[in-house]
N, CA, C and O of each residue as an XYZ file, in Angstrom:
680
protein
N      70.261    114.184      0.596
C      69.519    115.069      0.512
C      68.087    114.599      0.530
O      67.673    113.909     -0.402
N      67.170    114.994      1.716
C      66.011    114.630      1.794
C      64.748    115.164      0.592
O      64.934    116.114     -0.169
N      63.552    114.384      0.625
C      62.177    115.197     -0.399
C      62.151    116.941     -0.668
O      61.909    117.691     -1.613
N      62.542    117.065      0.728
C      62.002    118.462      1.400
C      62.955    119.785      1.330
O      62.860    120.974      1.632
N      64.087    118.765      0.668
C      66.014    119.757     -0.297
C      66.405    119.513      1.518
O      67.580    119.835      1.342
N      66.357    119.251      2.855
C      67.394    119.164      3.772
C      68.216    118.157      3.582
O      67.998    117.055      3.076
N      69.328    118.680      4.090
C      70.361    117.824      3.986
C      70.369    116.694      5.647
O      69.667    117.050      6.593
N      71.067    115.652      5.726
C      71.122    115.047      7.038
C      71.493    116.064      8.044
O      70.837    116.257      9.068
N      72.886    116.903      7.623
C      73.056    117.939      8.738
C      72.160    118.951      9.245
O      71.766    119.251     10.372
N      71.944    119.412      8.018
C      70.604    120.109      8.761
C      69.415    119.887      9.653
O      68.901    120.734     10.385
N      68.879    118.073      9.425
C      68.295    117.797      9.620
C      68.588    117.734     11.454
O      67.899    118.167     12.379
N      69.540    117.204     11.449
C      70.160    116.680     12.592
C      70.349    118.233     13.537
O      69.942    118.288     14.697
N      70.752    118.963     13.123
C      70.909    120.290     13.437
C      69.050    121.094     13.910
O      68.751    121.767     14.896
N      68.510    120.815     13.189
C      66.613    120.965     13.906
C      66.608    120.345     14.821
O      66.844    120.984     15.847
N      66.334    118.706     15.007
C      66.412    118.094     15.691
C      67.311    118.419     17.046
O      66.756    118.329     18.141
N      68.269    118.679     16.985
C      69.646    118.740     18.142
C      68.546    120.194     18.793
O      68.044    120.348     19.906
N      68.505    120.848     17.860
C      67.523    121.970     18.633
C      66.467    121.942     19.300
O      66.370    122.605     20.332
N      65.480    121.176     18.846
C      64.253    120.811     19.450
C      65.017    120.339     20.701
O      65.029    120.908     21.792
N      65.635    119.233     20.370
C      65.611    118.136     21.643
C      66.281    119.260     23.208
O      65.966    119.158     24.394
N      67.254    120.238     22.541
C      68.014    121.309     23.397
C      67.258    121.784     24.104
O      67.547    121.847     25.299
N      65.745    122.404     23.532
C      65.118    123.000     24.117
C      63.736    122.092     25.216
O      63.147    122.653     26.139
N      63.482    120.513     24.742
C      63.438    120.219     25.370
C      64.279    120.177     26.609
O      63.734    120.352     27.699
N      65.615    119.951     26.519
C      66.284    120.087     28.341
C      65.563    121.420     29.023
O      65.136    121.617     30.160
N      65.599    122.026     28.153
C      65.376    123.594     28.947
C      63.488    123.189     29.832
O      63.125    123.629     30.923
N      62.731    122.340     28.968
C      61.965    122.795     29.706
C      61.599    121.100     30.884
O      60.652    120.739     31.583
N      62.762    120.600     30.575
C      62.606    119.417     31.731
C      63.294    120.286     32.734
O      62.830    120.020     33.842
N      64.482    121.493     32.823
C      64.819    121.992     33.838
C      63.712    122.947     34.405
O      63.552    122.953     35.625
N      62.639    124.065     33.314
C      61.828    124.572     33.960
C      60.788    123.681     34.896
O      60.337    124.072     35.972
N      60.548    122.626     34.380
C      58.915    121.709     34.629
C      60.002    121.236     36.521
O      59.188    120.935     37.394
N      61.211    121.196     36.928
C      61.874    120.706     37.720
C      61.698    121.671     38.852
O      61.568    121.451     40.057
N      61.724    122.691     38.238
C      61.618    124.209     39.254
C      60.397    124.681     39.153
O      60.226    125.615     39.937
N      59.313    124.384     38.405
C      58.004    124.681     39.379
C      57.228    123.605     39.756
O      55.998    123.580     39.777
N      58.033    122.665     40.071
C      57.076    121.021     40.416
C      57.095    121.266     42.292
O      57.206    120.301     43.048
N      56.970    122.681     42.786
C      56.399    123.090     43.934
C      55.331    122.814     44.109
O      54.488    122.676     43.223
N      55.079    122.614     45.852
C      53.909    122.509     46.584
C      53.944    123.385     47.947
O      54.410    122.560     48.733
N      53.740    124.487     48.638
C      53.921    124.537     49.811
C      55.450    125.211     50.026
O      55.716    125.556     51.177
N      56.365    125.397     49.091
C      57.585    125.764     49.617
C      58.248    124.633     49.318
O      59.419    124.667     49.697
N      57.894    123.562     48.730
C      59.062    122.407     49.230
C      58.630    121.646     47.324
O      57.562    121.517     46.726
N      59.849    121.369     47.008
C      59.674    121.017     45.380
C      60.663    119.755     45.364
O      61.879    119.918     45.267
N      59.998    118.321     45.478
C      60.949    117.148     45.890
C      61.939    116.857     44.804
O      62.839    116.018     44.787
N      61.418    118.113     43.510
C      62.287    117.295     42.342
C      63.389    118.476     42.758
O      64.469    117.896     42.644
N      63.588    119.506     43.078
C      64.358    120.217     43.787
C      65.523    120.099     44.635
O      66.452    120.876     44.860
N      65.291    119.116     44.988
C      66.465    118.778     45.954
C      65.928    119.016     47.510
O      66.694    118.773     48.443
N      64.703    119.457     47.729
C      64.390    119.494     48.983
C      63.472    118.104     49.463
O      62.753    117.273     48.908
N      64.013    118.422     50.970
C      62.924    117.258     51.474
C      61.949    117.753     52.445
O      61.905    118.890     52.914
N      60.814    116.315     52.807
C      59.899    116.549     52.926
C      59.803    115.704     54.104
O      60.298    114.583     53.984
N      59.194    116.049     55.380
C      59.216    115.542     56.992
C      57.702    115.370     56.783
O      57.124    116.312     56.240
N      57.076    114.430     57.096
C      55.851    114.111     57.187
C      55.528    113.658     58.924
O      55.802    112.479     59.149
N      55.065    114.340     59.964
C      54.956    114.168     60.803
C      53.282    113.390     61.065
O      52.119    113.724     60.837
N      54.024    112.122     61.707
C      52.257    111.214     62.112
C      51.750    111.771     63.549
O      50.530    111.936     63.583
N      52.186    111.973     64.297
C      51.571    112.399     65.445
C      52.236    113.821     66.652
O      53.172    114.566     66.363
N      51.778    113.844     67.407
C      51.974    115.096     67.975
C      53.469    115.674     68.073
O      54.115    116.674     67.763
N      53.583    114.715     68.552
C      55.336    115.003     69.121
C      56.338    114.871     67.530
O      57.469    115.322     67.349
N      55.670    114.283     66.772
C      56.851    113.895     66.043
C      57.526    112.390     65.938
O      57.988    111.873     64.921
N      57.471    111.937     67.014
C      58.014    110.625     67.074
C      57.789    109.515     65.728
O      58.739    108.835     65.341
N      56.805    109.448     65.257
C      56.617    108.940     64.609
C      56.410    109.836     63.388
O      55.450    110.607     63.393
N      57.498    109.778     62.017
C      57.554    110.641     60.947
C      57.681    109.438     59.495
O      57.775    108.214     59.407
N      57.623    110.488     58.597
C      58.427    109.786     57.451
C      58.520    111.114     56.379
O      57.898    111.932     55.701
N      60.165    110.479     56.934
C      61.280    111.701     55.716
C      61.397    111.688     54.458
O      62.387    110.961     54.366
N      61.100    111.976     53.324
C      61.390    112.159     51.968
C      61.827    112.558     51.873
O      61.805    113.713     52.300
N      63.327    111.720     50.755
C      64.176    112.950     50.701
C      63.867    113.299     49.371
O      63.611    112.263     48.759
N      63.756    114.498     48.500
C      63.877    114.931     47.404
C      65.287    114.965     46.628
O      66.406    115.054     47.133
N      64.998    114.887     45.493
C      65.934    114.418     44.314
C      66.787    115.483     43.258
O      65.988    115.409     42.324
N      67.323    115.955     43.006
C      67.499    117.065     41.917
C      67.742    116.165     40.520
O      68.642    115.412     40.149
N      66.594    116.586     39.989
C      66.122    115.973     38.377
C      65.640    116.841     37.661
O      64.478    116.884     37.259
N      66.784    117.848     37.377
C      66.764    118.848     35.965
C      67.071    117.895     35.308
O      67.011    116.670     35.414
N      67.591    118.992     34.239
C      68.041    117.898     32.968
C      69.384    117.663     33.316
O      69.795    116.671     32.713
N      70.493    118.328     34.265
C      71.905    117.811     34.284
C      71.982    116.848     35.669
O      73.042    116.319     36.004
N      70.812    116.695     36.384
C      70.588    115.603     37.036
C      70.193    114.312     36.431
O      70.503    113.226     36.920
N      69.584    114.448     35.484
C      69.438    113.225     35.149
C      70.179    112.913     33.921
O      69.819    111.960     33.230
N      70.888    113.425     33.689
C      72.739    112.975     32.692
C      71.816    113.367     31.271
O      72.085    112.795     30.215
N      70.807    114.302     31.339
C      70.521    114.303     30.170
C      71.353    116.036     29.378
O      71.037    117.179     29.710
N      72.391    115.651     28.346
C      73.441    116.642     28.301
C      72.887    117.054     26.975
O      72.239    116.321     26.227
N      73.252    118.480     26.731
C      72.975    118.990     25.249
C      73.866    117.782     23.796
O      74.610    116.828     24.025
N      73.524    118.183     22.739
C      74.100    117.520     21.777
C      73.779    117.591     20.593
O      72.564    117.774     20.510
N      74.366    117.527     19.431
C      74.272    117.921     18.212
C      74.133    116.379     17.132
O      74.578    116.062     16.028
N      73.167    115.642     18.293
C      73.157    114.465     17.759
C      74.417    113.720     16.654
O      74.140    113.113     15.619
N      75.966    113.983     17.250
C      77.051    113.081     16.238
C      76.929    111.980     16.773
O      77.637    111.141     16.215
N      76.203    111.496     17.818
C      76.739    110.264     18.290
C      75.319    109.808     19.061
O      75.290    109.658     20.282
N      74.106    109.600     18.177
C      73.258    108.988     17.913
C      72.823    108.045     19.173
O      71.928    108.221     20.000
N      73.690    107.067     19.043
C      73.662    106.265     20.093
C      73.657    106.443     21.509
O      72.791    106.068     22.299
N      74.818    107.111     21.766
C      75.271    107.753     23.328
C      74.274    108.864     23.868
O      74.188    109.273     25.026
N      73.529    109.263     22.738
C      72.386    109.946     23.026
C      71.370    109.197     23.501
O      71.089    109.508     24.659
N      70.683    108.288     23.030
C      69.762    107.322     23.438
C      69.914    106.491     24.789
O      69.083    106.472     25.697
N      71.136    105.801     24.755
C      71.973    105.857     25.750
C      71.728    106.588     27.450
O      71.613    106.100     28.574
N      71.728    107.595     27.047
C      71.274    109.018     28.298
C      69.683    109.471     28.170
O      68.953    110.156     28.886
N      69.552    108.986     27.312
C      67.836    108.543     27.480
C      67.110    107.504     27.936
O      66.015    107.770     28.431
N      67.443    106.449     27.890
C      67.461    105.212     28.714
C      67.720    105.179     29.903
O      66.925    104.531     30.584
N      68.902    105.840     30.627
C      69.381    105.792     31.487
C      68.259    107.173     31.970
O      67.401    106.605     32.645
N      68.097    107.875     31.945
C      67.559    108.898     32.656
C      65.931    108.050     32.666
O      65.359    107.929     33.749
N      65.525    107.707     31.865
C      64.234    107.149     31.880
C      64.333    106.441     33.009
O      63.664    106.756     33.993
N      65.193    105.375     33.017
C      64.947    104.465     34.464
C      64.965    104.760     35.884
O      64.529    104.114     36.837
N      65.714    106.157     35.803
C      66.007    106.710     36.677
C      64.833    106.890     37.579
O      64.401    106.294     38.565
N      64.283    108.495     36.499
C      62.843    108.369     36.525
C      61.750    107.197     37.546
O      61.232    107.305     38.658
N      61.758    106.372     36.751
C      61.105    104.890     37.050
C      61.318    104.925     38.431
O      60.401    105.217     39.199
N      62.572    104.622     38.860
C      63.163    104.502     40.271
C      62.669    105.178     41.263
O      62.472    104.755     42.402
N      62.439    106.353     40.807
C      62.165    107.721     41.652
C      60.822    107.566     42.017
O      60.307    107.430     43.127
N      60.065    107.637     40.237
C      58.455    107.292     40.675
C      58.176    106.023     41.582
O      57.013    105.930     41.976
N      58.796    105.327     41.859
C      58.605    103.851     42.308
C      58.106    104.165     44.223
O      57.106    104.027     44.928
N      60.044    104.815     44.419
C      60.164    105.499     45.481
C      59.134    106.086     46.139
O      58.554    105.652     47.135
N      58.829    107.574     45.258
C      57.824    108.136     45.422
C      56.210    107.631     45.898
O      55.498    108.111     46.781
N      55.935    106.483     44.959
C      55.062    106.067     45.089
C      54.146    105.158     46.214
O      52.947    105.052     46.469
N      55.531    104.512     46.784
C      55.529    103.617     47.796
C      55.949    104.979     48.964
O      55.671    104.398     50.013
N      56.213    105.749     49.201
C      56.142    107.155     50.146
C      54.576    107.549     50.130
O      54.034    107.857     51.191
N      53.909    107.537     49.006
C      52.909    108.259     48.672
C      51.849    106.936     49.390
O      50.628    107.071     49.479
N      52.354    106.095     49.702
C      51.099    104.965     49.942
C      51.151    104.886     51.532
O      50.205    104.547     52.243
N      52.558    105.298     52.014
C      52.352    104.897     53.451
C      51.512    106.365     54.098
O      50.626    106.205     54.938
N      51.835    107.568     53.685
C      51.447    108.579     53.636
C      49.550    108.921     53.768
O      48.882    109.584     54.561
N      49.200    108.065     52.527
C      47.787    107.699     52.427
C      46.913    106.406     53.198
O      45.748    106.028     53.075
N      47.806    106.034     53.857
C      47.550    104.765     54.739
C      47.476    105.339     56.287
O      46.583    105.253     57.130
N      48.399    105.778     56.306
C      47.779    106.702     57.731
C      46.699    107.723     57.432
O      45.625    107.551     58.008
N      46.818    108.724     56.645
C      45.633    109.772     56.644
C      44.579    108.731     56.375
O      43.728    108.909     57.247
N      44.195    107.685     55.564
C      42.875    107.039     56.143
C      42.950    106.691     57.421
O      42.101    107.382     57.984
N      43.653    105.793     58.457
C      43.926    105.562     59.778
C      43.288    106.333     60.299
O      42.213    106.180     60.879
N      44.139    107.610     60.075
C      43.749    108.969     61.203
C      42.352    109.488     60.982
O      41.758    109.818     62.009
N      41.592    109.650     59.618
C      39.988    109.717     59.266
C      39.187    109.212     60.184
O      38.490    109.758     61.039
N      39.445    107.613     59.790
C      39.070    106.271     60.456
C      38.450    106.738     61.405
O      37.231    106.895     61.483
N      39.937    107.200     62.845
C      40.292    107.615     63.925
C      39.049    108.216     64.633
O      38.178    107.703     65.334
N      39.290    109.579     64.173
C      38.280    110.821     64.005
C      36.933    110.417     63.588
O      36.214    111.360     63.921
N      36.293    109.613     63.096
C      35.305    109.192     62.921
C      34.634    108.543     64.366
O      33.676    108.727     65.116
N      35.399    107.973     64.267
C      35.322    106.557     66.021
C      35.247    107.565     67.211
O      34.364    107.634     68.066
N      36.222    108.232     67.095
C      36.257    109.565     68.712
C      34.668    110.367     68.383
O      33.695    110.204     69.119
N      34.658    111.121     67.310
C      33.208    112.119     67.240
C      32.016    111.140     67.250
O      30.957    111.540     67.732
N      32.104    109.900     66.760
C      30.859    109.005     67.100
C      30.772    108.840     68.922
O      29.748    109.156     69.528
N      31.831    108.380     69.521
C      31.787    108.585     70.677
C      32.091    109.563     71.678
O      31.959    109.467     72.898
N      32.451    110.370     71.095
C      32.055    111.939     72.432
C      30.711    112.066     71.610
O      30.013    112.246     72.608
N      29.695    112.118     70.446
C      28.379    111.992     70.281
C      27.497    111.173     71.677
O      26.911    111.491     72.712
N      27.786    110.203     71.065
C      27.251    109.120     72.199
C      27.297    108.872     73.708
O      26.629    108.207     74.500
N      28.002    109.406     73.756
C      28.886    110.361     75.470
C      27.521    111.577     75.885
O      26.791    111.450     76.868
N      27.433    112.730     74.863
C      26.800    114.176     75.210
C      25.676    113.945     74.388
O      24.865    114.829     74.667
N      25.306    113.345     73.683
C      23.960    113.486     73.028
C      23.333    112.400     73.864
O      24.039    111.492     74.304
N      21.463    112.476     74.210
C      20.914    111.480     75.066
C      19.226    111.724     74.106
O      18.719    112.646     73.468
N      18.870    110.458     74.446
C      17.862    110.259     73.584
C      16.919    110.353     74.913
O      16.729    109.809     76.001
N      16.315    111.743     73.820
C      15.344    112.339     74.740
C      13.795    111.763     75.270
O      13.143    112.370     76.120
N      13.399    110.674     74.712
C      12.551    109.505     74.838
C      12.622    108.727     75.890
O      11.631    108.572     76.603
N      13.886    108.075     76.173
C      14.851    107.417     77.205
C      14.953    108.108     78.432
O      15.002    107.518     79.511
N      14.996    109.702     78.272
C      15.261    110.731     79.549
C      14.422    110.799     79.733
O      14.214    110.974     80.933
N      13.284    110.746     78.919
C      11.770    111.339     79.491
C      11.312    110.028     80.536
O      11.459    110.348     81.716
N      10.933    109.010     80.397
C      11.138    107.874     80.763
C      11.472    107.807     82.221
O      10.806    107.793     83.256
N      12.920    107.767     81.883
C      13.612    107.922     83.439
C      13.331    108.734     84.704
O      13.410    108.435     85.895
N      12.933    109.996     83.988
C      12.578    110.913     84.693
C      10.914    111.285     85.170
O      10.649    111.981     86.150
N      10.080    110.782     84.431
C       9.089    110.029     85.031
C       8.522    109.243     86.208
O       7.740    109.538     87.112
N       9.611    107.444     85.673
C       9.753    107.233     86.677
C      10.272    107.682     88.254
O       9.670    107.554     89.321
N      11.437    108.176     88.015
C      12.194    108.916     88.964
C      11.050    109.712     89.809
O      10.894    109.437     90.999
N      10.207    110.761     89.131
C       9.495    111.282     89.745
C       7.770    110.332     90.557
O       7.155    110.680     91.565
N       7.575    109.557     89.951
C       7.035    108.364     90.341
C       7.432    108.042     91.637
O       6.795    108.302     92.657
N       8.490    107.476     91.568
C       9.144    106.914     93.000
C       9.120    108.072     93.864
O       8.843    107.747     95.018
N       9.304    109.248     93.717
C       9.870    109.746     94.568
C       7.997    110.708     95.189
O       7.842    111.364     96.219
N       6.927    110.404     94.094
C       5.764    110.623     94.934
C       5.008    109.676     95.361
O       3.918    109.945     95.866
N       5.448    108.407     95.237
C       5.058    106.940     96.511
C       5.935    107.221     97.344
O       5.444    106.863     98.415
N       7.265    107.777     97.602
C       8.442    107.890     98.878
C       7.203    108.981     99.396
O       6.313    108.543    100.125
N       7.205    110.238     99.028
C       6.433    111.030     99.781
C       4.769    110.423    100.228
O       4.258    110.918    101.233
N       4.252    109.713     99.704
C       2.686    109.081     99.630
C       3.053    108.313    101.265
O       2.789    108.664    102.415
N       3.640    107.351    100.794
C       3.996    106.749    102.178
C       4.813    107.382    103.503
O       4.877    106.891    104.630
N       5.293    108.373    103.114
C       5.944    108.938    104.372
C       4.286    109.671    105.122
O       3.988    109.733    106.315
N       3.581    110.073    104.075
C       2.696    110.938    105.187
C       1.887    109.730    105.882
O       1.655    109.514    107.071
N       1.585    109.109    104.863
C       0.717    107.878    105.091
C       1.203    107.437    106.641
O       0.441    107.067    107.534
N       2.724    107.576    106.738
C       2.767    106.578    108.086
C       2.782    107.550    109.389
O       2.516    107.394    110.581
N       3.181    108.527    108.656
C       3.199    110.012    109.919
C       1.764    110.354    110.320
O       1.630    110.933    111.398
N       0.313    109.984    109.363
C      -0.884    109.913    109.545
C      -1.078    108.854    110.256
O      -1.886    109.018    111.171
N      -0.578    107.721    110.152
C      -1.207    106.509    111.370
C      -0.442    106.715    112.416
O      -0.788    106.274    113.512
N       0.690    107.396    112.262
C       1.329    107.560    114.096
C       0.527    108.445    114.709
O       0.164    108.116    115.838
N       0.079    109.654    114.219
C      -0.994    110.747    114.271
C      -1.940    109.556    115.400
O      -2.031    109.481    116.625
N      -2.417    108.901    114.474
C      -3.320    108.429    114.436
C      -3.941    107.423    116.052
O      -5.053    107.325    116.570
N      -2.195    106.673    116.497
C      -2.051    106.098    117.136
C      -2.224    106.973    118.919
O      -3.072    106.771    119.788
N      -1.001    107.969    118.907
C      -1.021    109.423    119.954
C      -2.299    109.393    119.844
O      -2.572    108.765    120.867
N      -3.442    109.649    119.267
C      -4.864    110.649    119.680
C      -5.721    109.170    120.438
O      -6.674    109.301    121.206
N      -5.115    107.751    120.003
C      -6.164    107.253    120.767
C      -5.469    106.435    122.380
O      -5.922    105.699    123.256
N      -4.356    106.997    122.122
C      -3.199    106.520    123.891
C      -3.778    107.955    124.292
O      -4.090    107.652    125.443
N      -4.083    109.059    124.199
C      -3.887    110.454    124.922
C      -5.723    110.012    125.450
O      -6.361    110.782    126.168
């Protein structure tokens, strides 16, 4: 008997009920962990394409990590050491998978950063090709107009000189 009048058997039963309710929560969390219809914790796989043809890609394999997939079985806590071993194994499995998902996330984020930087460079280059400095272009236009005016004036003068020579000959 404990201080609150509960026997060891009653306490184990209460803890077993709480534990089994938590198992149900694990199942619900695994089922609810979907995004855009893909649930990597419910066995779905995700193919991430890095180019338009799909030749460069990363296939992220999903896992089934509900309570049964993690090996967390219902218990009555009759063998606490075995139950602790199951929980330790499930924790180890989750840590390994978290590491795998983390590595995949790193690859996707690096590619995303590269793509964003490439977009920035291409937009900057396109802007440099299509946007002109109006002051520079105005100066170029004025210089061109001045050259054209000088050319017309020199042609006019040359034409007048020929006219003068012809009139002297007559």
